[in-house]
Amino acid sequence: MRLLIFLICLLNPLNTWCSSLSPKATSTILYVGTYTGDGPNDSKGIYAFSLDDTTSTLTPLGLAVATTNPSYVLIHPTHKYLYAANEEDNGRISAFKIDSAQAGRLTFINQQSSAGSAPCYLSTTKIGGHIFVANYGNGTVAVLPTDANDGSLKQYTGFDQQTGSSVDPDRQRSPHAHCILLDKIEQNALSADLGSDQIYTYRFFPNNGSLLRIQATKIARLGDGPRHLVFNSNQKFVYVANELKSTVTIYNYFPSLHSVQTISTLPDGFTAWNSVAEILLHPISENYLYVSNRGHNSIAVFKVDNNIGHLELIQHINVQGQTPRNFNITPNGKYLIVANQDSNNLVVFSIDSTTGKLTATGSTAQVSKPTCIKYLVQ
Ligand SMILES: *[C@@H]1O[C@H](CO)[C@@H](O)[C@H](O)[C@H]1NC(C)=O
Ligand SMILES: *[C@@H]1O[C@H](CO)[C@@H](O)[C@H](O)[C@H]1NC(C)=O
Ligand SMILES: *[C@@H]1O[C@H](CO)[C@@H](O)[C@H](O)[C@H]1NC(C)=O
């Protein structure tokens, strides 16, 4: 068929089929959250880059907006606004307007309290009416409504103070909420509390934006320190990245959390310090799970059996930098970009759609202390 179109186009290049032979180059804008500082080489806020979807080249678009320690960013489902967690003692969330005319520019709208200290994670509903925040510093979670007209944030309407502690004397003396995420039907939200080795389940009420705690599940392996989690689409399973012991635990979600398997994210025999950070399922197939190792400085790739919730380790790939705090997969499932916090670089990997495995593309970019990558898909 392609050959036939090719021959037709040789004779008549204006035939409408011919455009399929040379697909237009497209690019994706990404926003990168960072830790900021006062030095000349320190980050000053949120940076923007453009990723060429064909060549995988990353082009810096500069500082999108100055703001303090925007360690986690979130793009509103309408693609009109971006929200950033300002990770400070007196935690705040900032709202910005995405400039549709000038790629990569953000304009400040307003700011609200995150209802805790050191906010480190944001999520939202499918329509974007509420923003969920986890405050690592003092173990609280909150929900803030967004204004449908201008994207501004309102004062929080939902709140919970997590409680308890666990066995690690340095990291688990008090609660540290590390994420909060709605399930796929947006009935309940789960929050991983690294400090108390618990996963909290909340009922979410969209009518008034409140959160009702319905369960706190103590994990079986004390000291694992649950950090981030993902659901698969049919929400049969929850995959939890355990920061402190470098493991992933798969849980059955219904009727209550029940662990199915725990697997290491490290190669056999690796005994040096490591700490797990981000976890993501492949957005298209959900057949592969990716987890970042800070210390071993790799991405661990697992093949997922979404029928029985079983993981099989298939690859470790070097991240070409230090401390892969975050990574994100492009919405088309083609690329995975790693943010290496301590080597100040972004590194682009391509994803083999049949095997799920990663290959370095050679594309990289510099940015000081990157901590979060989000794609703008228009
Ligand atoms: C900033 O970066 C430049 C270029 O890499 C380097 O020469 C300079 O020493 C750095 N300054 C500081 C304060 O780190
Ligand atoms: C955490 O911060 C919130 C908002 O300031 C406050 O209501 C809560 O009491 C704090 N929790 C602890 C344990 O200090
Ligand atoms: C929010 O709405 C739900 C459902 O109507 C109700 O059960 C709950 O009490 C309300 N919460 C608050 C804080 O108003």
CSV table of C-alpha atoms and ligand atoms in Angstrom, one decimal:
chain,number,residue,atom,x,y,z
A,1,MET,CA,0.0,0.0,0.0
A,2,ARG,CA,2.8,2.4,0.9
A,3,LEU,CA,4.6,1.6,-2.3
A,4,LEU,CA,1.4,2.3,-4.3
A,5,ILE,CA,1.0,5.7,-2.6
A,6,PHE,CA,4.6,6.4,-3.3
A,7,LEU,CA,4.2,5.7,-7.0
A,8,ILE,CA,1.0,7.8,-7.2
A,9,CYS,CA,2.8,10.6,-5.5
A,10,LEU,CA,5.7,10.4,-8.0
A,11,LEU,CA,3.2,11.2,-10.7
A,12,ASN,CA,1.0,13.6,-8.7
A,13,PRO,CA,2.7,15.0,-5.6
A,14,LEU,CA,-0.4,17.1,-4.7
A,15,ASN,CA,-2.6,14.0,-4.2
A,16,THR,CA,-4.0,14.2,-0.6
A,17,TRP,CA,-2.5,10.7,0.2
A,18,CYS,CA,1.0,12.1,-0.2
A,19,SER,CA,1.1,13.9,3.1
A,20,SER,CA,1.1,10.5,4.8
A,21,LEU,CA,4.6,9.8,3.4
A,22,SER,CA,6.2,12.8,5.1
A,23,PRO,CA,4.4,13.2,8.5
A,24,LYS,CA,4.8,16.7,9.8
A,25,ALA,CA,7.5,17.0,12.5
A,26,THR,CA,5.8,17.5,15.8
A,27,SER,CA,7.2,18.6,19.2
A,28,THR,CA,6.1,18.4,22.8
A,29,ILE,CA,6.6,21.1,25.3
A,30,LEU,CA,7.8,20.0,28.8
A,31,TYR,CA,7.9,21.9,32.0
A,32,VAL,CA,10.6,21.0,34.6
A,33,GLY,CA,10.2,21.7,38.3
A,34,THR,CA,13.5,22.3,40.2
A,35,TYR,CA,15.0,23.2,43.6
A,36,THR,CA,16.0,26.8,43.4
A,37,GLY,CA,18.9,28.8,44.9
A,38,ASP,CA,20.6,32.2,45.0
A,39,GLY,CA,23.8,31.2,43.2
A,40,PRO,CA,24.5,32.3,39.6
A,41,ASN,CA,24.1,28.7,38.3
A,42,ASP,CA,21.2,27.7,40.5
A,43,SER,CA,17.7,27.2,39.1
A,44,LYS,CA,15.3,30.1,39.5
A,45,GLY,CA,12.0,28.4,39.0
A,46,ILE,CA,10.2,26.3,36.3
A,47,TYR,CA,12.0,25.7,33.0
A,48,ALA,CA,10.5,24.8,29.6
A,49,PHE,CA,12.0,22.6,26.9
A,50,SER,CA,10.7,21.4,23.5
A,51,LEU,CA,11.1,17.7,22.6
A,52,ASP,CA,11.2,16.9,18.9
A,53,ASP,CA,9.1,13.8,18.6
A,54,THR,CA,11.0,12.6,15.5
A,55,THR,CA,14.7,13.3,16.4
A,56,SER,CA,14.2,13.3,20.2
A,57,THR,CA,16.3,16.5,20.4
A,58,LEU,CA,15.6,18.6,23.5
A,59,THR,CA,15.7,22.4,22.9
A,60,PRO,CA,15.8,24.7,26.0
A,61,LEU,CA,13.0,27.4,25.9
A,62,GLY,CA,14.4,29.1,29.1
A,63,LEU,CA,12.9,30.0,32.4
A,64,ALA,CA,9.1,29.7,32.1
A,65,VAL,CA,8.6,31.6,35.4
A,66,ALA,CA,10.5,32.4,38.6
A,67,THR,CA,9.2,30.7,41.8
A,68,THR,CA,10.7,29.2,44.9
A,69,ASN,CA,11.4,25.4,45.0
A,70,PRO,CA,8.7,24.3,42.5
A,71,SER,CA,9.7,20.6,43.3
A,72,TYR,CA,6.5,19.2,41.8
A,73,VAL,CA,4.4,20.6,38.9
A,74,LEU,CA,1.0,19.6,37.5
A,75,ILE,CA,-0.7,20.6,34.3
A,76,HIS,CA,-4.5,21.2,34.4
A,77,PRO,CA,-6.5,18.8,32.2
A,78,THR,CA,-7.6,21.8,30.0
A,79,HIS,CA,-3.8,22.5,29.3
A,80,LYS,CA,-4.5,26.2,30.3
A,81,TYR,CA,-2.9,26.2,33.8
A,82,LEU,CA,0.0,24.8,35.6
A,83,TYR,CA,0.2,24.4,39.4
A,84,ALA,CA,3.4,24.1,41.3
A,85,ALA,CA,4.1,22.9,44.9
A,86,ASN,CA,6.5,25.4,46.5
A,87,GLU,CA,8.4,23.0,48.7
A,88,GLU,CA,9.1,25.2,51.8
A,89,ASP,CA,8.4,25.0,55.5
A,90,ASN,CA,5.3,27.2,55.1
A,91,GLY,CA,4.0,25.2,52.1
A,92,ARG,CA,2.2,26.9,49.2
A,93,ILE,CA,0.8,26.0,45.9
A,94,SER,CA,1.1,28.5,43.0
A,95,ALA,CA,-1.2,28.7,40.0
A,96,PHE,CA,0.2,29.9,36.6
A,97,LYS,CA,-1.4,30.5,33.2
A,98,ILE,CA,0.1,28.7,30.3
A,99,ASP,CA,0.8,31.2,27.5
A,100,SER,CA,-0.7,29.6,24.3
A,101,ALA,CA,1.0,32.2,22.1
A,102,GLN,CA,4.5,32.0,23.5
A,103,ALA,CA,5.6,28.4,24.0
A,104,GLY,CA,7.0,27.7,27.4
A,105,ARG,CA,6.0,30.9,29.2
A,106,LEU,CA,4.0,30.9,32.4
A,107,THR,CA,2.2,33.9,34.1
A,108,PHE,CA,1.5,33.9,37.9
A,109,ILE,CA,-2.2,33.8,38.9
A,110,ASN,CA,-2.3,33.3,42.6
A,111,GLN,CA,-1.0,31.2,45.5
A,112,GLN,CA,-2.6,29.4,48.5
A,113,SER,CA,-1.4,27.5,51.5
A,114,SER,CA,-0.8,23.8,50.9
A,115,ALA,CA,-2.0,23.2,54.5
A,116,GLY,CA,1.3,21.8,55.7
A,117,SER,CA,5.1,21.9,55.3
A,118,ALA,CA,7.2,20.8,52.3
A,119,PRO,CA,4.5,20.0,49.8
A,120,CYS,CA,6.1,17.5,47.3
A,121,TYR,CA,3.3,16.0,45.2
A,122,LEU,CA,0.2,17.2,43.3
A,123,SER,CA,-2.6,15.5,41.4
A,124,THR,CA,-6.1,16.4,40.1
A,125,THR,CA,-9.4,15.0,39.0
A,126,LYS,CA,-10.2,14.3,35.3
A,127,ILE,CA,-11.9,17.7,34.9
A,128,GLY,CA,-9.5,19.6,37.1
A,129,GLY,CA,-11.9,21.0,39.6
A,130,HIS,CA,-9.7,20.2,42.6
A,131,ILE,CA,-6.0,19.9,43.3
A,132,PHE,CA,-4.7,17.3,45.8
A,133,VAL,CA,-1.5,17.9,47.7
A,134,ALA,CA,0.7,15.8,49.9
A,135,ASN,CA,2.8,17.7,52.5
A,136,TYR,CA,5.9,15.6,53.2
A,137,GLY,CA,7.2,17.8,56.1
A,138,ASN,CA,4.4,17.4,58.6
A,139,GLY,CA,2.4,14.6,57.1
A,140,THR,CA,-0.8,16.3,55.9
A,141,VAL,CA,-2.9,16.0,52.8
A,142,ALA,CA,-5.3,18.6,51.4
A,143,VAL,CA,-7.7,19.4,48.6
A,144,LEU,CA,-7.9,22.8,47.0
A,145,PRO,CA,-10.7,23.8,44.5
A,146,THR,CA,-9.7,25.6,41.3
A,147,ASP,CA,-11.7,28.4,39.7
A,148,ALA,CA,-13.2,27.2,36.4
A,149,ASN,CA,-13.1,30.8,35.0
A,150,ASP,CA,-9.5,31.8,35.6
A,151,GLY,CA,-7.7,28.7,37.0
A,152,SER,CA,-6.9,30.4,40.3
A,153,LEU,CA,-6.7,28.3,43.5
A,154,LYS,CA,-9.1,28.6,46.4
A,155,GLN,CA,-8.5,27.9,50.0
A,156,TYR,CA,-8.4,24.2,50.9
A,157,THR,CA,-11.7,22.4,51.4
A,158,GLY,CA,-10.3,19.0,52.4
A,159,PHE,CA,-7.7,18.1,54.9
A,160,ASP,CA,-6.2,15.3,56.9
A,161,GLN,CA,-3.4,15.0,59.4
A,162,GLN,CA,-1.7,11.6,59.1
A,163,THR,CA,-0.3,10.1,62.3
A,164,GLY,CA,2.1,7.5,63.5
A,165,SER,CA,5.7,6.4,63.0
A,166,SER,CA,7.7,3.3,62.1
A,167,VAL,CA,11.1,1.6,62.5
A,168,ASP,CA,13.6,3.8,60.6
A,169,PRO,CA,15.1,6.2,63.2
A,170,ASP,CA,16.0,8.9,60.6
A,171,ARG,CA,13.1,8.9,58.3
A,172,GLN,CA,10.2,7.4,60.1
A,173,ARG,CA,9.8,9.3,63.4
A,174,SER,CA,6.7,11.1,62.2
A,175,PRO,CA,4.3,11.0,59.3
A,176,HIS,CA,5.5,12.1,55.9
A,177,ALA,CA,2.8,12.1,53.2
A,178,HIS,CA,4.6,11.5,49.9
A,179,CYS,CA,1.8,11.3,47.4
A,180,ILE,CA,-2.0,11.4,47.1
A,181,LEU,CA,-3.8,10.1,44.0
A,182,LEU,CA,-7.5,9.4,43.1
A,183,ASP,CA,-8.4,6.0,41.8
A,184,LYS,CA,-9.6,5.7,38.3
A,185,ILE,CA,-13.3,6.1,39.1
A,186,GLU,CA,-12.5,9.1,41.3
A,187,GLN,CA,-14.3,7.7,44.3
A,188,ASN,CA,-11.3,7.2,46.7
A,189,ALA,CA,-7.8,8.7,47.0
A,190,LEU,CA,-4.8,6.8,48.2
A,191,SER,CA,-1.9,8.5,50.0
A,192,ALA,CA,1.4,6.8,50.7
A,193,ASP,CA,2.9,7.9,54.1
A,194,LEU,CA,6.6,7.2,54.1
A,195,GLY,CA,7.0,8.1,57.7
A,196,SER,CA,4.5,5.7,59.2
A,197,ASP,CA,4.6,2.9,56.6
A,198,GLN,CA,0.9,3.3,56.0
A,199,ILE,CA,-1.3,3.8,52.9
A,200,TYR,CA,-4.3,5.9,53.7
A,201,THR,CA,-7.6,5.6,51.8
A,202,TYR,CA,-9.9,8.6,51.6
A,203,ARG,CA,-13.4,9.1,50.2
A,204,PHE,CA,-13.4,12.2,48.1
A,205,PHE,CA,-16.6,14.3,47.8
A,206,PRO,CA,-16.5,16.5,44.6
A,207,ASN,CA,-19.6,18.4,45.7
A,208,ASN,CA,-17.8,20.1,48.6
A,209,GLY,CA,-14.2,19.1,48.1
A,210,SER,CA,-13.9,17.3,51.3
A,211,LEU,CA,-11.8,14.2,52.2
A,212,LEU,CA,-13.0,11.5,54.6
A,213,ARG,CA,-10.4,9.1,55.9
A,214,ILE,CA,-11.9,5.6,55.6
A,215,GLN,CA,-8.8,3.4,56.2
A,216,ALA,CA,-5.1,3.4,57.1
A,217,THR,CA,-3.3,0.2,56.0
A,218,LYS,CA,-0.1,-0.6,57.8
A,219,ILE,CA,2.2,-2.2,55.2
A,220,ALA,CA,3.5,-5.7,56.0
A,221,ARG,CA,7.2,-5.0,55.7
A,222,LEU,CA,8.0,-2.3,58.2
A,223,GLY,CA,10.7,0.1,57.1
A,224,ASP,CA,9.9,-0.1,53.4
A,225,GLY,CA,8.8,3.6,53.4
A,226,PRO,CA,6.0,3.8,50.7
A,227,ARG,CA,6.6,6.9,48.5
A,228,HIS,CA,4.7,6.9,45.2
A,229,LEU,CA,1.9,4.7,43.7
A,230,VAL,CA,0.1,4.1,40.4
A,231,PHE,CA,-3.1,2.3,39.5
A,232,ASN,CA,-3.6,0.3,36.4
A,233,SER,CA,-6.7,1.3,34.3
A,234,ASN,CA,-9.1,-1.3,35.5
A,235,GLN,CA,-7.8,-0.5,39.0
A,236,LYS,CA,-7.5,-4.1,39.9
A,237,PHE,CA,-3.9,-3.4,41.1
A,238,VAL,CA,-1.9,-0.6,42.8
A,239,TYR,CA,1.9,-0.6,42.3
A,240,VAL,CA,3.7,1.1,45.2
A,241,ALA,CA,7.4,2.3,45.1
A,242,ASN,CA,9.0,1.8,48.5
A,243,GLU,CA,11.7,4.4,48.8
A,244,LEU,CA,13.7,3.1,51.8
A,245,LYS,CA,14.1,-0.6,50.9
A,246,SER,CA,14.2,-0.2,47.1
A,247,THR,CA,11.2,-2.4,46.4
A,248,VAL,CA,7.9,-2.4,44.6
A,249,THR,CA,4.8,-3.9,46.2
A,250,ILE,CA,1.8,-4.9,44.1
A,251,TYR,CA,-1.5,-4.7,45.9
A,252,ASN,CA,-5.0,-5.9,45.0
A,253,TYR,CA,-7.1,-2.8,45.3
A,254,PHE,CA,-10.6,-4.2,46.0
A,255,PRO,CA,-12.2,-4.8,48.4
A,256,SER,CA,-9.2,-3.5,50.4
A,257,LEU,CA,-5.4,-3.3,49.9
A,258,HIS,CA,-3.9,-6.7,50.0
A,259,SER,CA,-0.3,-7.3,48.9
A,260,VAL,CA,0.4,-9.8,46.1
A,261,GLN,CA,4.1,-9.5,45.5
A,262,THR,CA,7.2,-7.5,46.6
A,263,ILE,CA,10.2,-7.3,44.3
A,264,SER,CA,13.6,-5.5,44.5
A,265,THR,CA,14.3,-2.7,42.1
A,266,LEU,CA,18.1,-3.5,42.3
A,267,PRO,CA,20.3,-6.1,40.7
A,268,ASP,CA,21.3,-9.1,42.8
A,269,GLY,CA,24.4,-8.3,44.8
A,270,PHE,CA,24.1,-4.5,44.8
A,271,THR,CA,24.6,-3.5,48.4
A,272,ALA,CA,25.5,0.2,48.3
A,273,TRP,CA,23.0,2.9,49.3
A,274,ASN,CA,19.9,3.3,47.1
A,275,SER,CA,16.6,5.0,47.4
A,276,VAL,CA,13.7,4.5,45.0
A,277,ALA,CA,11.9,7.6,43.7
A,278,GLU,CA,9.4,7.6,40.8
A,279,ILE,CA,7.2,4.8,39.5
A,280,LEU,CA,5.1,4.8,36.3
A,281,LEU,CA,3.3,2.3,34.1
A,282,HIS,CA,3.7,2.6,30.3
A,283,PRO,CA,0.8,4.9,29.4
A,284,ILE,CA,-0.3,3.0,26.3
A,285,SER,CA,0.1,-0.7,26.9
A,286,GLU,CA,0.4,-0.7,30.8
A,287,ASN,CA,2.5,-3.9,30.2
A,288,TYR,CA,5.7,-2.3,31.5
A,289,LEU,CA,6.5,-0.6,34.8
A,290,TYR,CA,9.4,1.8,35.3
A,291,VAL,CA,11.0,2.7,38.6
A,292,SER,CA,14.0,5.0,39.3
A,293,ASN,CA,16.9,4.1,41.6
A,294,ARG,CA,18.8,6.9,43.2
A,295,GLY,CA,22.2,5.5,44.2
A,296,HIS,CA,22.4,2.7,41.6
A,297,ASN,CA,21.4,5.6,39.2
A,298,SER,CA,19.3,3.4,37.0
A,299,ILE,CA,15.8,2.8,35.8
A,300,ALA,CA,14.5,-0.6,36.6
A,301,VAL,CA,12.1,-2.0,33.9
A,302,PHE,CA,9.6,-4.6,34.8
A,303,LYS,CA,7.2,-6.6,32.6
A,304,VAL,CA,3.7,-6.6,34.1
A,305,ASP,CA,1.2,-9.3,34.1
A,306,ASN,CA,-2.0,-7.3,34.7
A,307,ASN,CA,-4.1,-10.4,35.2
A,308,ILE,CA,-2.4,-11.7,38.3
A,309,GLY,CA,-0.4,-8.5,39.2
A,310,HIS,CA,3.0,-10.1,38.8
A,311,LEU,CA,6.2,-8.3,37.9
A,312,GLU,CA,9.3,-9.6,36.2
A,313,LEU,CA,12.5,-7.6,36.1
A,314,ILE,CA,13.7,-7.2,32.5
A,315,GLN,CA,16.2,-4.4,32.4
A,316,HIS,CA,18.4,-1.9,34.4
A,317,ILE,CA,19.6,1.0,32.4
A,318,ASN,CA,22.1,3.6,33.5
A,319,VAL,CA,20.6,7.1,33.7
A,320,GLN,CA,23.8,8.9,32.6
A,321,GLY,CA,23.7,11.1,35.7
A,322,GLN,CA,23.1,11.1,39.5
A,323,THR,CA,19.9,10.8,41.5
A,324,PRO,CA,17.1,10.2,39.1
A,325,ARG,CA,14.5,11.9,41.3
A,326,ASN,CA,11.9,11.9,38.6
A,327,PHE,CA,11.2,10.7,35.1
A,328,ASN,CA,8.1,10.9,32.8
A,329,ILE,CA,7.0,9.1,29.7
A,330,THR,CA,5.7,11.1,26.8
A,331,PRO,CA,1.9,10.7,26.2
A,332,ASN,CA,2.5,8.9,22.9
A,333,GLY,CA,4.6,6.3,24.9
A,334,LYS,CA,7.7,6.8,22.7
A,335,TYR,CA,10.2,8.5,25.1
A,336,LEU,CA,11.1,8.4,28.7
A,337,ILE,CA,13.0,11.5,30.0
A,338,VAL,CA,14.9,11.3,33.3
A,339,ALA,CA,15.5,14.2,35.6
A,340,ASN,CA,18.9,13.7,37.4
A,341,GLN,CA,18.7,16.0,40.4
A,342,ASP,CA,22.4,15.8,41.4
A,343,SER,CA,24.0,15.9,38.0
A,344,ASN,CA,21.8,18.7,36.7
A,345,ASN,CA,20.7,17.0,33.5
A,346,LEU,CA,17.7,15.6,31.6
A,347,VAL,CA,18.4,12.4,29.6
A,348,VAL,CA,16.1,11.1,26.8
A,349,PHE,CA,15.5,7.4,26.4
A,350,SER,CA,13.4,5.7,23.7
A,351,ILE,CA,11.0,3.0,24.6
A,352,ASP,CA,10.8,-0.2,22.4
A,353,SER,CA,7.0,-0.6,22.0
A,354,THR,CA,7.3,-4.4,21.8
A,355,THR,CA,9.7,-5.2,24.6
A,356,GLY,CA,9.2,-2.1,26.8
A,357,LYS,CA,13.0,-1.8,27.1
A,358,LEU,CA,14.9,1.6,27.1
A,359,THR,CA,17.7,2.8,24.9
A,360,ALA,CA,19.6,6.0,25.4
A,361,THR,CA,18.9,8.4,22.4
A,362,GLY,CA,22.0,10.6,23.0
A,363,SER,CA,19.7,13.6,23.6
A,364,THR,CA,20.3,15.5,26.9
A,365,ALA,CA,19.9,19.0,28.3
A,366,GLN,CA,21.2,20.9,31.3
A,367,VAL,CA,19.1,22.3,34.1
A,368,SER,CA,20.1,22.8,37.8
A,369,LYS,CA,18.5,20.3,40.3
A,370,PRO,CA,15.6,19.1,38.2
A,371,THR,CA,12.9,17.3,40.3
A,372,CYS,CA,9.8,16.9,38.1
A,373,ILE,CA,8.9,16.7,34.4
A,374,LYS,CA,5.4,17.2,33.0
A,375,TYR,CA,4.4,17.3,29.3
A,376,LEU,CA,2.0,19.8,27.7
A,377,VAL,CA,-0.2,18.1,25.2
A,378,GLN,CA,-2.3,20.5,23.2
B,1,LIG,C1,28.9,28.4,37.3
B,1,LIG,O1,29.1,27.7,36.1
B,1,LIG,C2,30.2,28.1,35.4
B,1,LIG,C3,30.3,27.4,34.0
B,1,LIG,O2,30.2,26.0,34.2
B,1,LIG,C4,31.5,27.8,36.2
B,1,LIG,O3,32.6,28.3,35.5
B,1,LIG,C5,31.3,28.6,37.5
B,1,LIG,O4,32.4,28.3,38.4
B,1,LIG,C6,30.0,28.2,38.2
B,1,LIG,N1,29.8,29.1,39.4
B,1,LIG,C7,29.5,28.7,40.6
B,1,LIG,C8,29.3,29.7,41.7
B,1,LIG,O5,29.4,27.5,40.8
B,2,LIG,C1,1.0,20.8,59.6
B,2,LIG,O1,0.6,22.0,59.1
B,2,LIG,C2,-0.8,22.3,59.1
B,2,LIG,C3,-1.0,23.6,58.4
B,2,LIG,O2,-0.2,24.6,59.0
B,2,LIG,C4,-1.3,22.3,60.5
B,2,LIG,O3,-2.7,22.5,60.5
B,2,LIG,C5,-0.9,21.0,61.2
B,2,LIG,O4,-1.2,21.1,62.6
B,2,LIG,C6,0.6,20.7,61.1
B,2,LIG,N1,0.8,19.4,61.6
B,2,LIG,C7,1.8,19.2,62.5
B,2,LIG,C8,2.0,17.7,63.0
B,2,LIG,O5,2.5,20.1,63.0
B,3,LIG,C1,-19.5,16.8,51.9
B,3,LIG,O1,-20.6,16.1,51.1
B,3,LIG,C2,-20.8,14.8,51.5
B,3,LIG,C3,-21.8,14.2,50.5
B,3,LIG,O2,-22.9,15.0,50.4
B,3,LIG,C4,-21.3,14.8,53.0
B,3,LIG,O3,-21.5,13.5,53.4
B,3,LIG,C5,-20.2,15.4,53.8
B,3,LIG,O4,-20.7,15.5,55.2
B,3,LIG,C6,-19.9,16.8,53.3
B,3,LIG,N1,-18.7,17.2,54.1
B,3,LIG,C7,-18.5,18.5,54.5
B,3,LIG,C8,-17.3,18.8,55.3
B,3,LIG,O5,-19.4,19.4,54.3
